[in-house]
CSV table of C-alpha atoms in Angstrom, one decimal:
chain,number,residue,atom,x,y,z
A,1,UNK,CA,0.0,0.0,0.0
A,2,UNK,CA,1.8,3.0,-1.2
A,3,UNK,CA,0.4,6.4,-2.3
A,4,UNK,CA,4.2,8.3,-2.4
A,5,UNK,CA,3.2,10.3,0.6
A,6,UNK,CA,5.8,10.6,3.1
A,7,UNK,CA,3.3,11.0,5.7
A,8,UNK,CA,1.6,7.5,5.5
A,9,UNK,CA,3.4,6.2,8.2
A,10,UNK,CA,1.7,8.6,11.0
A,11,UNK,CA,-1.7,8.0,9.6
A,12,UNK,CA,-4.2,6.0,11.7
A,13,UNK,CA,-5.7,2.6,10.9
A,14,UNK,CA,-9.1,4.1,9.3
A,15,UNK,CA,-6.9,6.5,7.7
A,16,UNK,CA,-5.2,3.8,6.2
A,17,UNK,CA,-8.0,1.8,5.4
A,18,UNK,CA,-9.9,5.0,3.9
A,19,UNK,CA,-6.7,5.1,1.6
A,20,UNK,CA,-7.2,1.7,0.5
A,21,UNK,CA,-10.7,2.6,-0.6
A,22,UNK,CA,-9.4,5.5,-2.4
A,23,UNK,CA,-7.0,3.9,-4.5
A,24,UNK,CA,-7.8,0.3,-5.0
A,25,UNK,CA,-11.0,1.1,-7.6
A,26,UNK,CA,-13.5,-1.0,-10.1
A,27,UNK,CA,-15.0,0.6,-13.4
A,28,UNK,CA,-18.4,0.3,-14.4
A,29,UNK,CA,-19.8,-0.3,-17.5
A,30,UNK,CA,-19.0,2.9,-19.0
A,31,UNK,CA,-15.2,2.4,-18.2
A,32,UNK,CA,-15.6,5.3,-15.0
A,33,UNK,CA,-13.6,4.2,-11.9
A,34,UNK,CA,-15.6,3.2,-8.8
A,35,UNK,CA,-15.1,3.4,-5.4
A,36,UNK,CA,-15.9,-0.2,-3.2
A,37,UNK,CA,-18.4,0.5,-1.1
A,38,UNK,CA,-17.8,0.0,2.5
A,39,UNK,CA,-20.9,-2.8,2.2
A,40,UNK,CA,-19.4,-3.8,-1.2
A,41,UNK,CA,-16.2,-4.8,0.8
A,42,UNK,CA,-18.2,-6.4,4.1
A,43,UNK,CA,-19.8,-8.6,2.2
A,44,UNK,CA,-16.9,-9.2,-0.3
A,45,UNK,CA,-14.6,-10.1,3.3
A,46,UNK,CA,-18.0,-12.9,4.5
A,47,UNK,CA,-18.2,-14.7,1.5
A,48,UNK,CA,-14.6,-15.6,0.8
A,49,UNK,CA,-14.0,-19.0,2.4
A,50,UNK,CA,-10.2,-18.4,2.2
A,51,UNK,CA,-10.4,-17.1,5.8
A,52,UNK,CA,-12.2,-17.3,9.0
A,53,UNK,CA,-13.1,-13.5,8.9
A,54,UNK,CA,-16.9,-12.4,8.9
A,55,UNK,CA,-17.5,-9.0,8.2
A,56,UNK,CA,-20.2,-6.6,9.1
A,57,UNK,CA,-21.1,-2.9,6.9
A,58,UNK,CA,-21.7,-1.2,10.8
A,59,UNK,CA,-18.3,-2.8,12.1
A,60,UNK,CA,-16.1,-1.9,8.6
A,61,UNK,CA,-18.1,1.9,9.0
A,62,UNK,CA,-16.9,2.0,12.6
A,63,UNK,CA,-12.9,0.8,11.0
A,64,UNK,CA,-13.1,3.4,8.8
A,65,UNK,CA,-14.2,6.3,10.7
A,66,UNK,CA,-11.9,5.6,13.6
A,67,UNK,CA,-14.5,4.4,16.7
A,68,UNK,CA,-13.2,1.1,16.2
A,69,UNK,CA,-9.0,0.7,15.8
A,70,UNK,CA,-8.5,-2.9,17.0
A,71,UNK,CA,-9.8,-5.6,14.4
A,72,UNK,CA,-8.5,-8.8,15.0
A,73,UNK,CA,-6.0,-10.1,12.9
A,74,UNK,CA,-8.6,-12.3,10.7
A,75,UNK,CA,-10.4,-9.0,9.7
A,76,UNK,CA,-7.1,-7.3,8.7
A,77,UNK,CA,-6.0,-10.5,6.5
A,78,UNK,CA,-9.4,-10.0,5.2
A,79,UNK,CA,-9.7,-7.1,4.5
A,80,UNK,CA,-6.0,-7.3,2.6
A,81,UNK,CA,-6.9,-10.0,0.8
A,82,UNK,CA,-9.5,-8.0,-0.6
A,83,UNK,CA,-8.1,-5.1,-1.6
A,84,UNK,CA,-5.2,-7.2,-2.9
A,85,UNK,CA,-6.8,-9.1,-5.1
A,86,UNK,CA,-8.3,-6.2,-6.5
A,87,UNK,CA,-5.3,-3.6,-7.1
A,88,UNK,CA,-4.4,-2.4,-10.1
A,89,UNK,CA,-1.9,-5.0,-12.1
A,90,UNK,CA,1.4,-3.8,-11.7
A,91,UNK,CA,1.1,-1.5,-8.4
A,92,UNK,CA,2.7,-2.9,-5.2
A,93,UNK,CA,1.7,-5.5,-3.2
A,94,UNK,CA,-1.3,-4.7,-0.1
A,95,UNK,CA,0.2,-6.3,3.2
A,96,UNK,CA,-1.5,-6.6,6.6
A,97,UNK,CA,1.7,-5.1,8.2
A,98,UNK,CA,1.4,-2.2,5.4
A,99,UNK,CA,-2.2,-1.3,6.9
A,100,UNK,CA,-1.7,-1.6,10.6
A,101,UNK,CA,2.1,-0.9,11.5
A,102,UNK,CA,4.3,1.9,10.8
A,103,UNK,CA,6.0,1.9,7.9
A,104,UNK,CA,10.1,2.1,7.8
A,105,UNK,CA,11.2,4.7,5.2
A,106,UNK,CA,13.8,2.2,3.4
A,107,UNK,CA,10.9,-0.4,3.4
A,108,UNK,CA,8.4,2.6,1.7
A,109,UNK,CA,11.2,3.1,-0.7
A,110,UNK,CA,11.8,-0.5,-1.5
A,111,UNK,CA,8.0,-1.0,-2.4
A,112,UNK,CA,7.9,1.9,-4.3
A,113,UNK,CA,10.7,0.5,-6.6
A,114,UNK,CA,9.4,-2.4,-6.9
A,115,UNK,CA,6.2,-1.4,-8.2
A,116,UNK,CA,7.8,-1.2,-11.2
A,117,UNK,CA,8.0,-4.5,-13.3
A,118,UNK,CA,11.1,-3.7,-14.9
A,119,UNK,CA,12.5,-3.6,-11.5
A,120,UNK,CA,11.4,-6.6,-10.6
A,121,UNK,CA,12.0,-8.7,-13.8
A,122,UNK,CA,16.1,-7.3,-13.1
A,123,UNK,CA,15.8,-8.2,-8.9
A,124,UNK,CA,14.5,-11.8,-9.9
A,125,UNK,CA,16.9,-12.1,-12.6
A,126,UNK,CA,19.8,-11.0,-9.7
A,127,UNK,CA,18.7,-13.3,-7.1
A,128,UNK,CA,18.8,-16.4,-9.1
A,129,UNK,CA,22.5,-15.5,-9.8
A,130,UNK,CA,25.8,-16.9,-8.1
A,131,UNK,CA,27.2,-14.3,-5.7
A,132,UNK,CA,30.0,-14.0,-8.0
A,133,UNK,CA,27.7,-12.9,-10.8
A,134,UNK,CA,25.9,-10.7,-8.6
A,135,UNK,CA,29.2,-8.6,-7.7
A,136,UNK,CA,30.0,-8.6,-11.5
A,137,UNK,CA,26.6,-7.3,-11.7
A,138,UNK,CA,27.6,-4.7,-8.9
A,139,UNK,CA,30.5,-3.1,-10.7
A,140,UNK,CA,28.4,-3.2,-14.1
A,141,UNK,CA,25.8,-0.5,-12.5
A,142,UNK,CA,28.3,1.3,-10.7
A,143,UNK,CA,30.2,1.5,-14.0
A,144,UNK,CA,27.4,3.0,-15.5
A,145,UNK,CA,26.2,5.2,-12.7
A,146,UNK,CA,29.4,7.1,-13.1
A,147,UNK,CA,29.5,7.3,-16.6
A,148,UNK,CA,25.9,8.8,-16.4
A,149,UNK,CA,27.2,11.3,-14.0
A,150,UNK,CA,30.3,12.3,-15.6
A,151,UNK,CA,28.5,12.6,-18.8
A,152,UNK,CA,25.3,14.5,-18.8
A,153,UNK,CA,23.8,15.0,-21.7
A,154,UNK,CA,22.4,18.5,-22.8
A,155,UNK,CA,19.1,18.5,-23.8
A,156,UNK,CA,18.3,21.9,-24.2
């Protein structure tokens, strides 16, 4: 759950969960984005069998307005799973952790980067390779950086 803004970390739970029905969206039949609604999602969260959760409109209102800041942990995964499955392809991953603790600044960073596929596809492509390879790899984009920075192009 990313939105770029520095700030999410301080934000409360219904905060957070108000963000998550901002951004995670469906369209309609003339191709306008929707918001979930908050009994959309409730009843969404009870019907899925792939966890215990059960899910009422009042209770989610009560989450997202703040009266209520302590769901159990079957709600939250819930409630990810949800929104998860519904993201936009190619945005970053929705966590539990994400929605309920506060975030560290190299994690924000990390998911941010990795919402790009490109990214991914060359982190993947890393991982599978021998250590060796992988500080070979090092000195190749180091290489580059500084050429990049000793070089700059002007594009005026």
């Amino acid at each position: 759950m990313s939105a770029g803004d520095a700030q999410d970390h301080c934000r409360s739970l219904a905060e957070r969960l108000n963000m998550l029905f901002a951004m995670v969206r469906w369209g309609d039949a003339h191709g306008r984005q929707r918001e979930y609604s908050t009994a959309e999602v409730a009843k969404a969260v009870t019907a899925d069998p792939s966890h215990p959760a059960t899910l009422s409109r009042s209770y989610l209102a009560m989450l997202r307005n703040g009266s209520h800041a302590n769901p159990t942990l079957s709600v939250l995964e819930g409630l990810v799973k949800f929104f998860d499955d519904h993201r936009a392809p190619g945005t970053a991953p929705i966590t539990v952790q994400a929605l309920v603790a506060e975030a560290d600044p190299e994690d924000e960073l990390l998911r941010q980067r990795l919402a790009s596929s490109q990214v991914r596809m060359i982190a993947m492509r890393a991982g599978a390779m021998t250590p060796t390879m992988r500080e070979q790899l090092l000195k190749m984009i180091e290489l580059l950086d500084h050429e990049a920075s000793a070089d700059p192009v002007d594009r005026t």
